mmCIF file of C-alpha atoms in Angstrom:
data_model
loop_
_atom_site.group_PDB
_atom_site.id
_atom_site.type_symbol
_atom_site.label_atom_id
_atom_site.label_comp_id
_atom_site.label_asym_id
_atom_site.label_seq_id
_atom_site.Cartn_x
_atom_site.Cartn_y
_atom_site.Cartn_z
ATOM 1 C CA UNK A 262 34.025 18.295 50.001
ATOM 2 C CA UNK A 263 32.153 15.200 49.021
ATOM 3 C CA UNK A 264 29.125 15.219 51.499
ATOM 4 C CA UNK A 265 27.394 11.867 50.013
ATOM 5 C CA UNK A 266 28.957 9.656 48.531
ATOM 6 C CA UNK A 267 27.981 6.282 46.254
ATOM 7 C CA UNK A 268 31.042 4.763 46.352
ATOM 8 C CA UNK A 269 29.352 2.085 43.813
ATOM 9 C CA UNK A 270 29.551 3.145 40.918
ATOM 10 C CA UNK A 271 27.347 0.541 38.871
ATOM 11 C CA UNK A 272 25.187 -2.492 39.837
ATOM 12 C CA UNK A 273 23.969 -5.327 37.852
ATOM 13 C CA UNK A 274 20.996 -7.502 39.369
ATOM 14 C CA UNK A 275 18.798 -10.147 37.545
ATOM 15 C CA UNK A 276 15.030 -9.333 36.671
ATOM 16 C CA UNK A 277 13.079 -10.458 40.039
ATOM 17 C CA UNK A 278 15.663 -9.856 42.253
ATOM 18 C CA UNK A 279 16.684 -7.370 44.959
ATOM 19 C CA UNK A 280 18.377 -4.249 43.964
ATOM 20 C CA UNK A 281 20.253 -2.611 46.707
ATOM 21 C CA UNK A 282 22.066 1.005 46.507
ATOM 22 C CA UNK A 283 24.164 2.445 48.963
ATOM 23 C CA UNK A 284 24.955 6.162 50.166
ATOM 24 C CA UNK A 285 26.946 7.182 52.941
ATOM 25 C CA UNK A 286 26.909 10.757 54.132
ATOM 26 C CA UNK A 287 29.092 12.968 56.276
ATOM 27 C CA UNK A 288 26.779 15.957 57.294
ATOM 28 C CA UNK A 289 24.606 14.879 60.438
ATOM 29 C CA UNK A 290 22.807 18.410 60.098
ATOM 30 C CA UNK A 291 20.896 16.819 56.583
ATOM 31 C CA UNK A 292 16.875 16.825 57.314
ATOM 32 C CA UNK A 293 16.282 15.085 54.154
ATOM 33 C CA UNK A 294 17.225 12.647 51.823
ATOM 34 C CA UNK A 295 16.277 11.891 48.572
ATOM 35 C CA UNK A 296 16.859 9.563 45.724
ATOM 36 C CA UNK A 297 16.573 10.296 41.833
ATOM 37 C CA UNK A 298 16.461 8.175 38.782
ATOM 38 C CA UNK A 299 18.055 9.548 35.964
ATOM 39 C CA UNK A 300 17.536 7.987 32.211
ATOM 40 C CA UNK A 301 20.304 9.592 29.603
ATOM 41 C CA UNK A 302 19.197 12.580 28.008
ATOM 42 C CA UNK A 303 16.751 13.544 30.969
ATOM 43 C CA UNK A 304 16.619 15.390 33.970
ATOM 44 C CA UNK A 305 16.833 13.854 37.657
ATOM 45 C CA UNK A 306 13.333 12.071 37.953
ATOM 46 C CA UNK A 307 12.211 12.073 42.030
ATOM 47 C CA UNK A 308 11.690 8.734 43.864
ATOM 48 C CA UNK A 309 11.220 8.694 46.992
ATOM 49 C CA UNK A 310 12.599 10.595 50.300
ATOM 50 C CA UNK A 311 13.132 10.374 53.507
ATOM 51 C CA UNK A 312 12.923 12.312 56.874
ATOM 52 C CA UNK A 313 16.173 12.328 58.990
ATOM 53 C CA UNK A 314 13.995 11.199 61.606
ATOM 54 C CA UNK A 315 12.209 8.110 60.523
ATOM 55 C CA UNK A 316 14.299 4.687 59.178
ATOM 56 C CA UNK A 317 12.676 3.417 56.923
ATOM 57 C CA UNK A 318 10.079 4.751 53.992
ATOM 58 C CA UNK A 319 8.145 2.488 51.673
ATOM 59 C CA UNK A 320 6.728 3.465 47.969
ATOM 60 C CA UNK A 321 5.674 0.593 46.640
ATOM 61 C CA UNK A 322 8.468 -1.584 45.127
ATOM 62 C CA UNK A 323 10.915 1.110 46.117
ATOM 63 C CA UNK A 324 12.095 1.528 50.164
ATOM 64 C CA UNK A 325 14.686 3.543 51.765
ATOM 65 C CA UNK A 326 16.356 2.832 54.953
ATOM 66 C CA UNK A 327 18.269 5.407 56.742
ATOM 67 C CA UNK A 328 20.877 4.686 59.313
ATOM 68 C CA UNK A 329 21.676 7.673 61.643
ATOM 69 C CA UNK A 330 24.235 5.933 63.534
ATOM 70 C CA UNK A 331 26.112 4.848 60.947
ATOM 71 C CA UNK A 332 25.071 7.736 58.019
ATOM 72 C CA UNK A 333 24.165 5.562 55.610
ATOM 73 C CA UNK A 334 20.719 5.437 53.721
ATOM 74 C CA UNK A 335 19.396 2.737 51.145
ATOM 75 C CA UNK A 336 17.497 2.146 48.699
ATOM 76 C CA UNK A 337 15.869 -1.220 47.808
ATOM 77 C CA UNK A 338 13.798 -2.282 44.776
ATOM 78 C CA UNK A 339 12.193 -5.125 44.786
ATOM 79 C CA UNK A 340 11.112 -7.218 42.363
ATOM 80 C CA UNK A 341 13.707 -4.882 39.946
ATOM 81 C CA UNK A 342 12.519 -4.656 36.431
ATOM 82 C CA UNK A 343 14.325 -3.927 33.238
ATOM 83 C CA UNK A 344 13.195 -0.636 33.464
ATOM 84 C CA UNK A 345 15.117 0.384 36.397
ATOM 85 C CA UNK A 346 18.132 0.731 34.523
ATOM 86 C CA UNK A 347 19.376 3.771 34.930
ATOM 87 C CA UNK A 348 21.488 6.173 36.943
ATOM 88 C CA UNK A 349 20.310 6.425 40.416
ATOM 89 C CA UNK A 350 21.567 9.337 42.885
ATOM 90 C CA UNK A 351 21.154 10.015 46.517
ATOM 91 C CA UNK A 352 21.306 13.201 48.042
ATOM 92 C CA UNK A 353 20.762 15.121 51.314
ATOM 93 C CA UNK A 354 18.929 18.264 51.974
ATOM 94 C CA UNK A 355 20.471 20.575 54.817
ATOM 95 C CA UNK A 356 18.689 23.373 56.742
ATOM 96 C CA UNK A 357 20.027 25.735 54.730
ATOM 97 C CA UNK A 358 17.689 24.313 51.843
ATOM 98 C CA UNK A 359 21.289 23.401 50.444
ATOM 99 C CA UNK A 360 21.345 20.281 48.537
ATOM 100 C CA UNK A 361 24.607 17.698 47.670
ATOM 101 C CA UNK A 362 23.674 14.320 45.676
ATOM 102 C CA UNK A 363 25.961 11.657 45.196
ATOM 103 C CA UNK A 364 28.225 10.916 42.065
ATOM 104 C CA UNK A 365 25.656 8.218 41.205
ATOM 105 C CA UNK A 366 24.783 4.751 40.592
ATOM 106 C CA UNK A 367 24.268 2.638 37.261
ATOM 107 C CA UNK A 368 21.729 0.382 37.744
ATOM 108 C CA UNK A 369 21.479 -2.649 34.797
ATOM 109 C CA UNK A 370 18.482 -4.780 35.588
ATOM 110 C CA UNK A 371 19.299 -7.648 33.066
ATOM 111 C CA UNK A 372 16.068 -9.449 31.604
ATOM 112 C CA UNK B 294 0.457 20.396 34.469
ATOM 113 C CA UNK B 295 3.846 21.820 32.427
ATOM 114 C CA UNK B 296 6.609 20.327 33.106
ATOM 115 C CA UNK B 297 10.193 21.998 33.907
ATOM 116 C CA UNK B 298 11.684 23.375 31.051
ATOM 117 C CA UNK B 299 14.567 24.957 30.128
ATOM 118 C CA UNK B 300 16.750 26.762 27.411
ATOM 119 C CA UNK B 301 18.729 26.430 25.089
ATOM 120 C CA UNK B 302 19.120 22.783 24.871
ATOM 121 C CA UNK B 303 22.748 23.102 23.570
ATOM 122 C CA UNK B 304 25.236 25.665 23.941
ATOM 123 C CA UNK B 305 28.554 26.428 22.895
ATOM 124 C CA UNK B 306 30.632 29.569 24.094
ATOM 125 C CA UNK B 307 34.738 30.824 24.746
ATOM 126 C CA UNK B 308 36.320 31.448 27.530
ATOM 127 C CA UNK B 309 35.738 34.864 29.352
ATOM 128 C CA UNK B 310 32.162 35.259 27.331
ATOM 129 C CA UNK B 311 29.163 35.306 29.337
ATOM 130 C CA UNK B 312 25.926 33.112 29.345
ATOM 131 C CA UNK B 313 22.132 33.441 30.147
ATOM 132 C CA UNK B 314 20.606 30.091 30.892
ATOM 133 C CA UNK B 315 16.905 29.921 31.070
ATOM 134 C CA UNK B 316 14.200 27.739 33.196
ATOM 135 C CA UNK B 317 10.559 27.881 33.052
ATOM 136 C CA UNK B 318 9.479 25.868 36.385
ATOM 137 C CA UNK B 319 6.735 23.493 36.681
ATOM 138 C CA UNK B 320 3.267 24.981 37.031
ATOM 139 C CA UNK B 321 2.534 26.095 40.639
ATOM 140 C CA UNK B 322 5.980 26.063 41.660
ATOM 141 C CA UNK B 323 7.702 29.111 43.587
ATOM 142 C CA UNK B 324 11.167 27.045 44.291
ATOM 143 C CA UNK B 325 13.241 26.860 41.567
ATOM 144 C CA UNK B 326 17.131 25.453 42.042
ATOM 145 C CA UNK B 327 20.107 25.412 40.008
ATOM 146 C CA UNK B 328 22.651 22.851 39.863
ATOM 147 C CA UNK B 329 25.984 21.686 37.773
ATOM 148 C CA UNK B 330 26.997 18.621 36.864
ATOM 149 C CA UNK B 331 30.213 17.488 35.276
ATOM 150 C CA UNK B 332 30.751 14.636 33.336
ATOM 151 C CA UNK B 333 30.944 11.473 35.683
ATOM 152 C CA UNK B 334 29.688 13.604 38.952
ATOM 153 C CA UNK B 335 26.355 14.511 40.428
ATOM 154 C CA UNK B 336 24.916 17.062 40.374
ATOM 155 C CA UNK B 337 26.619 20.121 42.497
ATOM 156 C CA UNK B 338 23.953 23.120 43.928
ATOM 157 C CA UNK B 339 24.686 26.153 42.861
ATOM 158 C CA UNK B 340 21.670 28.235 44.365
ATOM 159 C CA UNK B 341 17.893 28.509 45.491
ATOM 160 C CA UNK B 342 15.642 31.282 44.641
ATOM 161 C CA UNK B 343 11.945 31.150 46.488
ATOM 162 C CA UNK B 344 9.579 34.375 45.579
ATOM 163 C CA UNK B 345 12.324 35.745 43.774
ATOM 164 C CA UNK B 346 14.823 35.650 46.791
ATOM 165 C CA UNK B 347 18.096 33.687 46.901
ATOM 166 C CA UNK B 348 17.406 31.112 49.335
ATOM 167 C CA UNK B 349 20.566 29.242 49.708
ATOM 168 C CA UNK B 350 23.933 28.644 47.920
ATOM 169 C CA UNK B 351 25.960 26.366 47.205
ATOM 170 C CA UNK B 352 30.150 26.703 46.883
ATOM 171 C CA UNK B 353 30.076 28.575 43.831
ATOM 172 C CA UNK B 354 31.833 31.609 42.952
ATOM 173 C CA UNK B 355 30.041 35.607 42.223
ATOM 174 C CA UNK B 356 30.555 34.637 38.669
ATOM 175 C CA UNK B 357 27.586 32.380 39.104
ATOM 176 C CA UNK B 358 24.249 34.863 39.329
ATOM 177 C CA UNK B 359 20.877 34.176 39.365
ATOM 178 C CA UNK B 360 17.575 35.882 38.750
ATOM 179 C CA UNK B 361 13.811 34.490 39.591
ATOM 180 C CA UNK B 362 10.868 36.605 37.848
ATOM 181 C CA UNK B 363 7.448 37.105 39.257
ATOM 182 C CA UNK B 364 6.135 34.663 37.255
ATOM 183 C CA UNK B 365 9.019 31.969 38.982
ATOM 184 C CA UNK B 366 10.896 31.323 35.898
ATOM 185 C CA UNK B 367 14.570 31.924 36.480
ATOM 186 C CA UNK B 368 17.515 32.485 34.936
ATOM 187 C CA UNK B 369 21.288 31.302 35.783
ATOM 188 C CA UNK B 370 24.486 33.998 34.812
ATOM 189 C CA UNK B 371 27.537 32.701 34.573
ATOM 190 C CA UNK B 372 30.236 35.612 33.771
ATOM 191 C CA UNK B 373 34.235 35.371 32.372
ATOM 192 C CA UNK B 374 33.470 31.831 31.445
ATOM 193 C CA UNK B 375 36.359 28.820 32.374
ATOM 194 C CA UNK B 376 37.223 26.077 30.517
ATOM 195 C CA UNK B 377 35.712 24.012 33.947
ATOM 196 C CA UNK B 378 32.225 25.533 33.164
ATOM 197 C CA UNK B 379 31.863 22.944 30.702
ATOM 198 C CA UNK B 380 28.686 21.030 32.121
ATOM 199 C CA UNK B 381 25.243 19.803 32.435
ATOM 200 C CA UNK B 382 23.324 22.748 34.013
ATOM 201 C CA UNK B 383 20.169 22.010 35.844
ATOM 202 C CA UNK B 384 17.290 23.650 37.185
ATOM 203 C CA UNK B 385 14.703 22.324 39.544
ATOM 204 C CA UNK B 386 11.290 23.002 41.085
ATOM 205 C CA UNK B 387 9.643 22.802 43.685
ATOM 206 C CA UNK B 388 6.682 23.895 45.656
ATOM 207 C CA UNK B 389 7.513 26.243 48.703
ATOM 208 C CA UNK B 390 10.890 25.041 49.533
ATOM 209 C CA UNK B 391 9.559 21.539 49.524
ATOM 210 C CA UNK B 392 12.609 18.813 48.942
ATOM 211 C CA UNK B 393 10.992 17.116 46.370
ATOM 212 C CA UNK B 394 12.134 18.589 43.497
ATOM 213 C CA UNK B 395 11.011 18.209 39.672
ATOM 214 C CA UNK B 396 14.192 18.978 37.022
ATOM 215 C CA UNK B 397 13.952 20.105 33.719
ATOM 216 C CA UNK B 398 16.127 18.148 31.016
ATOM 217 C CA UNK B 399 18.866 20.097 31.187
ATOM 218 C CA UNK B 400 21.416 22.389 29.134
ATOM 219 C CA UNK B 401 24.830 21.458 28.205
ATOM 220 C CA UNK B 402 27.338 24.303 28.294
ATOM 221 C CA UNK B 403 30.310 23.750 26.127
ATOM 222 C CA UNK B 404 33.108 26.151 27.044
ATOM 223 C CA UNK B 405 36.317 26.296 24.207
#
């Protein structure tokens, strides 16, 4: 039971640009979402969240948007730099303090 | 401030053994989570512990145990080990159930 899904499962963008990730979820009872960077060889590094009741949460070059209506949050970095390459998962907390993440996106910023 | 740590790094084990893996959670944090993660997948939650209470679980079988000690470091059981335990096992902290959690690097469970 896949309850977020990336169904991207890499990205390439140009240094400068926008990077945009997607995540759609099937569990309207998620108070939270999250996303993680992950670099190989490392744990799941926290980026930035999001209450299920705002839209929209900005961390400097990094903001997530959250769509209730159509249960899909995302996350935009802009300008991306090389050093966003990496794996990048979403994931939603439930009341039950049970978390599901995604299956992940490879971001390759490309100098 | 410590990071999250955990132990062994690397491990290697046969099927229907049983493993102790280890976590040492960042300092000030009384939230520590477990997760797996297969090759090519995200990670999957196994279980919470807060103050030494479970605190939520994932779809996980008995098999999978946990402990948290007084001093919040925690450790995952996994008993009559499956070929499918194979994995990337995680653990995570955080302060007071908070959802923004801090992993450790991991250890890979290799399961012949």
């Amino acid at each position: 039971d896949q309850q977020v899904k990336q169904n991207s499962p890499s990205l390439s963008v140009q240094e400068g640009r926008i990077s945009i990730l997607n995540c759609d979820y099937t569990n309207s009872m998620f108070d939270y979402f999250l996303w993680y960077k992950k670099y190989p060889a490392e744990g799941p590094t926290f980026l930035i969240s999001i209450s299920s009741i705002k839209d929209k949460n900005e961390d400097g070059r990094f903001t997530v948007f959250l769509n209730k209506s159509a249960k899909h949050l995302s996350l935009h970095i802009v300008p991306s730099q090389p050093g966003d390459s990496a794996v990048y998962f979403c994931a939603g907390e439930n009341t039950g303090n049970q978390f599901y993440f995604g299956t992940g996106t490879s971001l390759t910023v490309i100098p | 401030e410590t990071g999250v740590t955990q132990s062994p790094t690397h491990l290697i084990k046969t099927r229907g053994q049983q493993v102790t893996l280890r976590c040492s959670s960042q300092s000030g944090h009384n939230t520590v989570s477990w997760y797996q993660q297969a090759l090519g997948q995200g990670p999957q939650f196994i279980f919470q512990y807060y103050r030494e209470e479970e605190n939520g679980r994932g779809n996980f079988p008995p098999r999978f145990s946990g402990l948290q000690f007084p001093n919040y470091s925690s450790e995952l059981n996994v008993n009559a080990l499956e070929l499918d335990d194979s994995a990337l096992y995680l653990c995570a902290s955080s302060q007071d159930r908070e959802e923004t959690q801090y992993f450790g690097p991991g250890t890979r469970l290799l399961v012949l």
